[in-house]
Tab-separated table of C-alpha atoms in Angstrom:
chain	number	residue	atom	x	y	z
A	1	MET	CA	1.551	20.987	16.939
A	2	PRO	CA	2.761	19.762	13.547
A	3	THR	CA	3.129	15.877	13.747
A	4	SER	CA	5.587	15.523	10.666
A	5	ALA	CA	9.242	16.376	10.688
A	6	TYR	CA	12.016	16.520	7.807
A	7	ILE	CA	15.280	16.308	8.324
A	8	HIS	CA	17.989	17.017	5.651
A	9	VAL	CA	21.158	15.544	5.558
A	10	PRO	CA	23.677	17.119	3.150
A	11	PHE	CA	26.190	14.607	2.384
A	12	CYS	CA	26.983	13.207	-0.850
A	13	VAL	CA	29.859	11.530	-2.193
A	14	HIS	CA	29.492	13.827	-5.243
A	15	ARG	CA	26.994	16.142	-6.661
A	16	CYS	CA	25.081	14.781	-9.679
A	17	GLY	CA	25.301	16.929	-12.941
A	18	TYR	CA	21.293	17.432	-12.583
A	19	CYS	CA	21.021	18.090	-8.905
A	20	ASP	CA	20.082	21.507	-7.336
A	21	PHE	CA	19.749	20.475	-4.098
A	22	THR	CA	21.129	21.677	-1.042
A	23	LEU	CA	24.392	19.353	-0.106
A	24	VAL	CA	28.010	19.203	0.118
A	25	ALA	CA	30.093	16.686	-1.709
A	26	GLY	CA	33.727	15.422	-0.262
A	27	ARG	CA	33.017	17.184	2.761
A	28	ASP	CA	32.711	14.401	5.203
A	29	GLU	CA	34.717	16.196	7.738
A	30	LEU	CA	31.479	18.476	8.537
A	31	MET	CA	29.470	15.608	9.768
A	32	ALA	CA	30.311	16.098	13.253
A	33	ASP	CA	29.460	19.922	13.556
A	34	TYR	CA	26.226	19.087	11.257
A	35	LEU	CA	25.218	16.732	14.368
A	36	ARG	CA	25.980	19.450	16.782
A	37	ALA	CA	23.989	22.004	14.708
A	38	ILE	CA	20.915	19.663	14.240
A	39	GLU	CA	20.834	19.152	18.040
A	40	ILE	CA	21.007	22.980	18.720
A	41	GLU	CA	17.919	23.385	15.880
A	42	LEU	CA	15.846	20.672	17.936
A	43	SER	CA	16.649	22.065	21.251
A	44	ARG	CA	14.527	25.090	20.070
A	45	VAL	CA	11.381	22.707	19.735
A	46	GLU	CA	9.097	23.541	22.861
A	47	GLY	CA	7.713	20.176	24.396
A	48	GLN	CA	8.185	16.854	22.721
A	49	PRO	CA	5.603	16.958	20.106
A	50	LYS	CA	4.282	13.288	18.766
A	51	LEU	CA	5.518	12.607	15.431
A	52	LYS	CA	3.263	10.883	13.048
A	53	THR	CA	5.630	10.855	9.798
A	54	LEU	CA	9.306	11.377	9.945
A	55	PHE	CA	11.261	12.095	6.701
A	56	PHE	CA	15.455	12.137	6.218
A	57	GLY	CA	16.224	13.512	2.782
A	58	GLY	CA	19.139	14.855	1.317
A	59	GLY	CA	21.957	14.795	-0.143
A	60	THR	CA	22.330	11.144	0.719
A	61	PRO	CA	21.318	10.214	4.164
A	62	THR	CA	22.670	6.817	3.802
A	63	HIS	CA	26.097	8.381	3.327
A	64	LEU	CA	26.210	9.113	6.897
A	65	PRO	CA	28.566	6.398	8.974
A	66	PRO	CA	26.201	3.844	10.745
A	67	ASP	CA	27.294	5.450	14.141
A	68	SER	CA	26.706	8.941	13.014
A	69	LEU	CA	23.336	7.822	11.244
A	70	ARG	CA	22.193	6.103	14.739
A	71	ALA	CA	23.399	9.398	16.645
A	72	LEU	CA	21.092	11.507	14.622
A	73	ILE	CA	18.121	9.329	14.864
A	74	GLU	CA	18.743	8.967	18.804
A	75	LEU	CA	18.799	12.973	18.715
A	76	ILE	CA	15.449	13.001	17.138
A	77	ARG	CA	14.266	10.434	19.380
A	78	SER	CA	15.275	12.829	22.351
A	79	HIS	CA	13.205	15.625	21.276
A	80	PHE	CA	10.065	13.888	19.943
A	81	VAL	CA	7.835	11.449	20.682
A	82	PHE	CA	7.634	8.463	18.073
A	83	SER	CA	3.928	7.763	17.469
A	84	PRO	CA	3.220	3.772	17.365
A	85	ASP	CA	2.243	3.941	13.579
A	86	LEU	CA	5.046	6.224	12.523
A	87	GLU	CA	6.029	6.362	9.178
A	88	PHE	CA	9.632	6.893	9.128
A	89	SER	CA	11.492	7.172	5.600
A	90	VAL	CA	15.004	7.388	4.796
A	91	GLU	CA	16.483	8.287	1.451
A	92	GLY	CA	19.167	5.724	0.472
A	93	ASN	CA	21.630	5.407	-2.413
A	94	PRO	CA	21.993	1.910	-3.847
A	95	ALA	CA	25.938	2.332	-4.025
A	96	ASP	CA	26.708	2.821	-0.327
A	97	LEU	CA	23.779	1.001	1.611
A	98	SER	CA	25.718	-1.550	3.479
A	99	ASP	CA	24.488	-4.219	5.644
A	100	GLU	CA	25.582	-2.288	8.712
A	101	THR	CA	23.585	0.660	7.639
A	102	LEU	CA	20.593	-1.392	7.227
A	103	GLY	CA	20.968	-2.824	10.359
A	104	VAL	CA	21.063	0.673	12.083
A	105	LEU	CA	17.886	1.730	10.074
A	106	PHE	CA	15.744	-1.458	11.252
A	107	GLU	CA	16.919	-1.334	14.653
A	108	SER	CA	15.897	2.143	14.824
A	109	GLY	CA	12.640	1.922	13.600
A	110	VAL	CA	12.781	2.853	10.014
A	111	ASN	CA	9.831	1.041	8.105
A	112	ARG	CA	10.178	2.839	4.888
A	113	LEU	CA	13.019	3.058	2.640
A	114	SER	CA	13.164	5.442	-0.599
A	115	LEU	CA	15.950	4.444	-2.912
A	116	GLY	CA	17.331	6.495	-5.895
A	117	ALA	CA	17.538	4.204	-8.401
A	118	GLN	CA	16.767	6.619	-11.457
A	119	SER	CA	17.666	3.996	-13.951
A	120	PHE	CA	18.944	0.152	-14.394
A	121	ASP	CA	20.926	0.645	-17.706
A	122	ASP	CA	24.632	1.586	-17.065
A	123	ALA	CA	24.819	3.723	-20.015
A	124	MET	CA	22.159	5.953	-18.493
A	125	LEU	CA	23.230	5.835	-14.878
A	126	THR	CA	26.500	7.185	-16.336
A	127	THR	CA	24.936	9.968	-18.117
A	128	LEU	CA	23.371	11.015	-14.646
A	129	GLU	CA	26.677	10.794	-13.083
A	130	ARG	CA	25.317	8.194	-10.583
A	131	ASP	CA	27.768	6.018	-8.501
A	132	HIS	CA	25.815	2.855	-8.928
A	133	ARG	CA	25.370	0.140	-11.605
A	134	GLY	CA	22.126	-1.310	-12.446
A	135	ALA	CA	22.915	-4.656	-10.789
A	136	ASP	CA	23.329	-2.929	-7.440
A	137	ILE	CA	19.623	-1.843	-7.326
A	138	ALA	CA	18.073	-5.402	-7.082
A	139	ASP	CA	20.959	-6.639	-4.868
A	140	CYS	CA	20.068	-3.480	-2.466
A	141	ILE	CA	16.209	-4.460	-2.684
A	142	GLU	CA	17.084	-8.118	-1.837
A	143	ARG	CA	18.961	-7.327	1.210
A	144	ALA	CA	16.889	-4.471	2.505
A	145	ARG	CA	13.537	-6.114	2.067
A	146	ALA	CA	14.136	-8.748	4.805
A	147	SER	CA	13.840	-6.231	7.387
A	148	ILE	CA	12.375	-2.997	5.508
A	149	PRO	CA	9.748	-4.116	3.353
A	150	ASN	CA	8.293	-0.982	2.375
A	151	ILE	CA	10.422	0.084	-0.189
A	152	SER	CA	10.200	3.146	-3.048
A	153	LEU	CA	12.246	3.461	-5.794
A	154	ASP	CA	12.854	7.080	-7.795
A	155	LEU	CA	13.287	6.737	-11.707
A	156	ILE	CA	14.012	9.316	-14.156
A	157	PHE	CA	13.098	9.371	-17.601
A	158	ALA	CA	13.823	11.585	-20.862
A	159	VAL	CA	17.427	11.635	-20.187
A	160	PRO	CA	19.848	12.282	-23.007
A	161	GLY	CA	20.157	9.418	-25.363
A	162	GLN	CA	17.114	7.491	-23.396
A	163	SER	CA	14.617	5.920	-26.000
A	164	LEU	CA	11.129	5.338	-25.286
A	165	GLU	CA	11.710	1.644	-25.647
A	166	LEU	CA	14.645	1.514	-23.092
A	167	TRP	CA	12.144	3.600	-20.549
A	168	GLN	CA	9.830	0.523	-21.129
A	169	GLN	CA	12.425	-1.625	-20.003
A	170	THR	CA	13.256	0.447	-17.035
A	171	LEU	CA	9.477	0.500	-15.920
A	172	ASP	CA	9.378	-3.471	-16.548
A	173	GLN	CA	12.754	-3.796	-14.595
A	174	ALA	CA	11.125	-1.698	-11.862
A	175	ILE	CA	8.049	-3.513	-11.786
A	176	ALA	CA	9.676	-6.819	-11.645
A	177	LEU	CA	11.255	-5.923	-8.132
A	178	GLN	CA	8.096	-5.367	-6.826
A	179	PRO	CA	8.374	-1.970	-4.938
A	180	THR	CA	5.557	-1.057	-2.661
A	181	HIS	CA	5.973	2.799	-4.124
A	182	LEU	CA	7.463	4.310	-7.182
A	183	SER	CA	7.882	7.935	-8.196
A	184	THR	CA	8.985	9.059	-11.695
A	185	TYR	CA	10.495	12.297	-12.710
A	186	GLY	CA	11.116	13.811	-15.904
A	187	LEU	CA	14.402	14.975	-16.068
A	188	THR	CA	14.908	18.848	-15.419
A	189	PHE	CA	17.886	21.181	-16.614
A	190	GLU	CA	18.086	23.604	-13.400
A	191	LYS	CA	19.938	27.055	-13.955
A	192	GLY	CA	23.164	26.768	-12.173
A	193	THR	CA	23.702	23.048	-12.485
A	194	ALA	CA	26.240	21.312	-14.675
A	195	PHE	CA	23.532	19.841	-16.551
A	196	TRP	CA	22.492	23.393	-17.634
A	197	ILE	CA	25.811	24.391	-18.480
A	198	ARG	CA	26.568	21.346	-20.697
A	199	ARG	CA	23.131	22.013	-22.512
A	200	GLU	CA	23.989	25.589	-23.409
A	201	HIS	CA	27.379	24.373	-24.804
A	202	GLY	CA	25.803	21.831	-26.880
A	203	GLU	CA	27.008	18.854	-25.024
A	204	LEU	CA	23.721	17.657	-23.722
A	205	GLN	CA	20.656	17.620	-25.776
A	206	GLN	CA	17.510	17.660	-23.871
A	207	ALA	CA	14.637	15.224	-24.479
A	208	ASP	CA	11.863	16.793	-27.051
A	209	GLU	CA	8.641	17.291	-25.692
A	210	GLU	CA	6.602	14.480	-27.392
A	211	LEU	CA	9.308	12.154	-26.184
A	212	GLU	CA	8.766	13.162	-22.725
A	213	ARG	CA	4.871	13.060	-23.054
A	214	ASP	CA	5.157	9.503	-24.313
A	215	MET	CA	7.489	8.578	-21.694
A	216	TYR	CA	5.120	9.905	-18.803
A	217	ALA	CA	2.028	7.942	-20.505
A	218	GLN	CA	4.157	4.858	-20.588
A	219	ALA	CA	4.538	5.183	-16.864
A	220	MET	CA	1.001	5.776	-16.161
A	221	ASP	CA	-0.275	3.043	-18.429
A	222	LYS	CA	2.321	0.227	-17.335
A	223	LEU	CA	2.392	1.348	-13.594
A	224	LYS	CA	-1.517	1.196	-13.134
A	225	ALA	CA	-1.212	-2.325	-15.018
A	226	ALA	CA	1.268	-3.382	-12.524
A	227	GLU	CA	-1.300	-2.246	-9.614
A	228	LEU	CA	0.813	0.858	-8.813
A	229	ALA	CA	-2.053	3.213	-8.608
A	230	GLN	CA	-1.026	6.993	-9.689
A	231	TYR	CA	-2.124	9.201	-6.601
A	232	GLU	CA	0.028	12.192	-7.535
A	233	ILE	CA	1.537	13.350	-10.396
A	234	SER	CA	4.798	11.446	-9.997
A	235	SER	CA	3.726	9.220	-7.466
A	236	PHE	CA	2.459	5.742	-7.851
A	237	ALA	CA	1.860	3.164	-5.177
A	238	ARG	CA	0.470	-0.360	-4.246
A	239	PRO	CA	-2.944	-0.127	-1.706
A	240	GLY	CA	-1.880	1.391	1.923
A	241	PHE	CA	1.466	2.543	0.818
A	242	ARG	CA	1.113	5.984	-0.237
A	243	CYS	CA	3.730	8.386	1.127
A	244	ARG	CA	1.783	9.874	4.305
A	245	HIS	CA	4.651	12.522	4.708
A	246	ASN	CA	4.039	13.807	1.368
A	247	GLN	CA	0.747	13.557	1.771
A	248	VAL	CA	1.191	16.423	4.686
A	249	TYR	CA	2.536	18.678	2.055
A	250	TRP	CA	0.301	18.059	-0.412
A	251	ASN	CA	-2.720	18.543	1.868
A	252	GLY	CA	-1.670	21.457	3.123
A	253	GLY	CA	-0.501	20.399	6.629
A	254	GLU	CA	1.866	21.976	9.350
A	255	PHE	CA	5.360	20.347	9.707
A	256	PHE	CA	8.843	20.987	11.166
A	257	GLY	CA	12.281	21.105	9.020
A	258	PHE	CA	15.633	20.690	10.216
A	259	GLY	CA	18.945	21.057	8.520
A	260	PRO	CA	20.224	23.448	5.685
A	261	GLY	CA	17.664	24.194	3.464
A	262	ALA	CA	15.005	22.667	5.110
A	263	ALA	CA	11.790	24.154	5.104
A	264	SER	CA	9.087	24.154	8.203
A	265	TYR	CA	5.251	25.193	7.711
A	266	LEU	CA	4.343	26.422	11.049
A	267	ASP	CA	1.577	28.680	12.292
A	268	GLY	CA	0.943	29.851	8.819
A	269	GLN	CA	4.373	30.798	7.994
A	270	ARG	CA	7.030	28.949	5.760
A	271	ILE	CA	10.283	29.288	7.159
A	272	LEU	CA	13.275	28.447	5.080
A	273	ASN	CA	16.672	27.823	6.421
A	274	HIS	CA	19.646	29.181	4.686
A	275	ARG	CA	20.659	27.027	1.615
A	276	SER	CA	24.486	27.261	2.105
A	277	VAL	CA	25.310	24.362	4.159
A	278	THR	CA	28.596	26.073	5.554
A	279	THR	CA	26.587	29.080	5.998
A	280	TRP	CA	23.673	27.355	8.174
A	281	LEU	CA	26.453	25.529	10.300
A	282	LYS	CA	28.296	28.940	10.910
A	283	ARG	CA	25.308	30.411	12.270
A	284	THR	CA	23.626	27.488	14.087
A	285	LEU	CA	26.767	26.705	15.822
A	286	ALA	CA	27.353	30.271	16.814
A	287	GLY	CA	23.950	30.196	18.263
A	288	GLU	CA	22.458	32.338	15.895
A	289	SER	CA	19.421	31.978	13.519
A	290	ALA	CA	20.018	30.478	10.444
A	291	VAL	CA	16.668	31.074	8.770
A	292	GLY	CA	17.266	32.284	5.145
A	293	GLU	CA	13.708	33.391	4.410
A	294	VAL	CA	10.376	33.746	6.365
A	295	GLU	CA	7.066	33.835	3.963
A	296	SER	CA	3.527	34.695	5.640
A	297	LEU	CA	0.885	34.015	2.880
A	298	SER	CA	-2.282	35.971	2.632
A	299	PRO	CA	-5.391	33.794	3.079
A	300	GLU	CA	-6.063	33.833	-0.541
A	301	ASP	CA	-2.123	32.965	-1.785
A	302	ARG	CA	-2.685	30.176	0.929
A	303	ALA	CA	-5.948	29.056	-0.810
A	304	ARG	CA	-4.689	29.190	-4.330
A	305	GLU	CA	-1.413	26.993	-2.987
A	306	LEU	CA	-3.978	24.450	-1.311
A	307	LEU	CA	-6.000	24.500	-4.837
A	308	VAL	CA	-2.854	23.585	-6.979
A	309	LEU	CA	-1.214	21.199	-4.419
A	310	GLY	CA	-5.028	19.367	-4.282
A	311	LEU	CA	-5.126	19.114	-7.954
A	312	ARG	CA	-1.615	17.512	-8.379
A	313	GLN	CA	-3.346	14.454	-6.437
A	314	THR	CA	-5.381	12.350	-8.509
A	315	ASP	CA	-8.180	12.450	-5.917
A	316	GLY	CA	-8.522	16.167	-6.527
A	317	ILE	CA	-10.180	18.275	-4.207
A	318	ASP	CA	-13.615	18.249	-2.227
A	319	PRO	CA	-14.695	21.892	-2.692
A	320	GLY	CA	-16.580	21.762	0.947
A	321	GLU	CA	-13.183	20.361	2.539
A	322	PHE	CA	-11.317	23.081	0.654
A	323	ALA	CA	-13.692	25.629	1.898
A	324	ARG	CA	-13.469	24.710	5.601
A	325	GLN	CA	-9.975	24.555	5.639
A	326	SER	CA	-9.291	27.769	3.483
A	327	GLU	CA	-12.254	29.600	4.445
A	328	ILE	CA	-12.649	30.401	0.709
A	329	GLU	CA	-15.278	28.714	-1.774
A	330	VAL	CA	-13.220	27.275	-4.475
A	331	ARG	CA	-15.472	29.047	-6.883
A	332	SER	CA	-15.067	32.257	-5.735
A	333	LEU	CA	-11.424	31.799	-5.690
A	334	ALA	CA	-10.569	30.667	-9.391
A	335	GLY	CA	-14.092	29.647	-10.821
A	336	ASP	CA	-13.343	31.488	-14.105
A	337	SER	CA	-9.790	29.770	-14.494
A	338	LEU	CA	-11.588	26.474	-13.460
A	339	ASP	CA	-14.473	27.088	-16.186
A	340	ARG	CA	-11.623	27.740	-18.788
A	341	LEU	CA	-9.881	24.539	-17.659
A	342	ILE	CA	-12.934	22.302	-17.823
A	343	GLU	CA	-13.738	23.665	-21.488
A	344	GLN	CA	-10.110	22.845	-22.410
A	345	SER	CA	-10.389	19.251	-20.918
A	346	LEU	CA	-7.708	19.819	-18.340
A	347	VAL	CA	-9.763	19.631	-15.092
A	348	GLU	CA	-12.990	18.134	-14.289
A	349	GLU	CA	-15.790	17.851	-12.167
A	350	SER	CA	-17.337	14.633	-11.209
A	351	GLU	CA	-18.643	12.678	-8.227
A	352	GLY	CA	-18.414	16.202	-5.771
A	353	ARG	CA	-14.605	16.496	-6.651
A	354	ILE	CA	-12.599	18.553	-9.102
A	355	ARG	CA	-9.516	17.010	-10.522
A	356	LEU	CA	-7.039	17.091	-13.555
A	357	THR	CA	-7.999	14.698	-16.303
A	358	ARG	CA	-5.429	12.728	-17.866
A	359	GLU	CA	-4.641	15.052	-20.327
A	360	GLY	CA	-4.311	17.989	-17.621
A	361	ARG	CA	-1.679	15.727	-15.701
A	362	PHE	CA	0.588	16.309	-19.210
A	363	LEU	CA	0.201	20.069	-18.336
A	364	ALA	CA	0.006	20.487	-14.823
A	365	ASP	CA	2.663	23.051	-14.383
A	366	SER	CA	0.251	25.136	-16.953
A	367	VAL	CA	-2.475	24.562	-15.071
A	368	ALA	CA	-1.034	25.606	-11.834
A	369	GLY	CA	0.189	28.730	-13.531
A	370	GLU	CA	-3.296	29.672	-14.385
A	371	LEU	CA	-4.625	28.891	-11.107
A	372	LEU	CA	-1.982	30.436	-9.146
A	373	VAL	CA	-3.231	34.039	-10.492
A	374	GLU	CA	-6.522	35.070	-11.707
């Protein structure tokens, strides 16, 4: 049985221009139906599996009113057993994380809070269409830390109009708040989002590749110096505070997913719920399947995915462990590609492991593209 579960909470006050996640904005009247639909999905799980990691993502889980948030957590408790060492993560927005909501999280066993800070500069937050200000972040952390000391911050770089100096200031401000974990993401323009359309119309200027590279390099250097060690392409943590839930994904483990757009990986199948919130609600409440897609990977495709996900982590992969898990030798799977990448100094073999070099981290997507096909 999987020991990890993801719950997608699709509600937000508004949709930020860069966001392509499954969510509805300004539709709080759907919350009661959402809770009923989640209960129906949970009822389909056989037995009461024991969870070691639980993650509420969104959307904005903390946008749920305190009573609704408490009810959602109780639903999960009624269908799963919580391990004594459960890592229970909830994503939050600094703009709506009230003391009452924090109280519900703490009383319900939440022990890890992931805040969508994105920036400390009010002009950048306005560009990103966020509804909080830079000062809100420190206030939120101060209030949250009293009960939930394990706090992660998300930051976005390569924002239109953002200079390297401003990004350095953002990193310094984040470090000063002493989070246990920090994630940095280069801004992407996803097709169909408002930012994609505005870029096409010349209203937003995407940062050039050299600047984005310099910003990522700054993140790696500054965070390492601050004892936030990089353990994945976008993730940095103090010792003992790596996100165990995300590591389940990256290490090819199985997991449950509930809610619109949520993915599960069960018995070798990737199962993706319908991305439309209203369609997911309608089908689930009618007692129908709300699954939008089911994919069964071949042993080779699954092995290639494991290779790419393993290389995203700075620890890289152990060829022996890889062979035991995938039943395919890494060299027989992608030996030629690995040799080319090693020759290009994008991948290295050292201390019995295969990993990306520092240069390879800048080109991780290109490396993945080469390894996924051979």
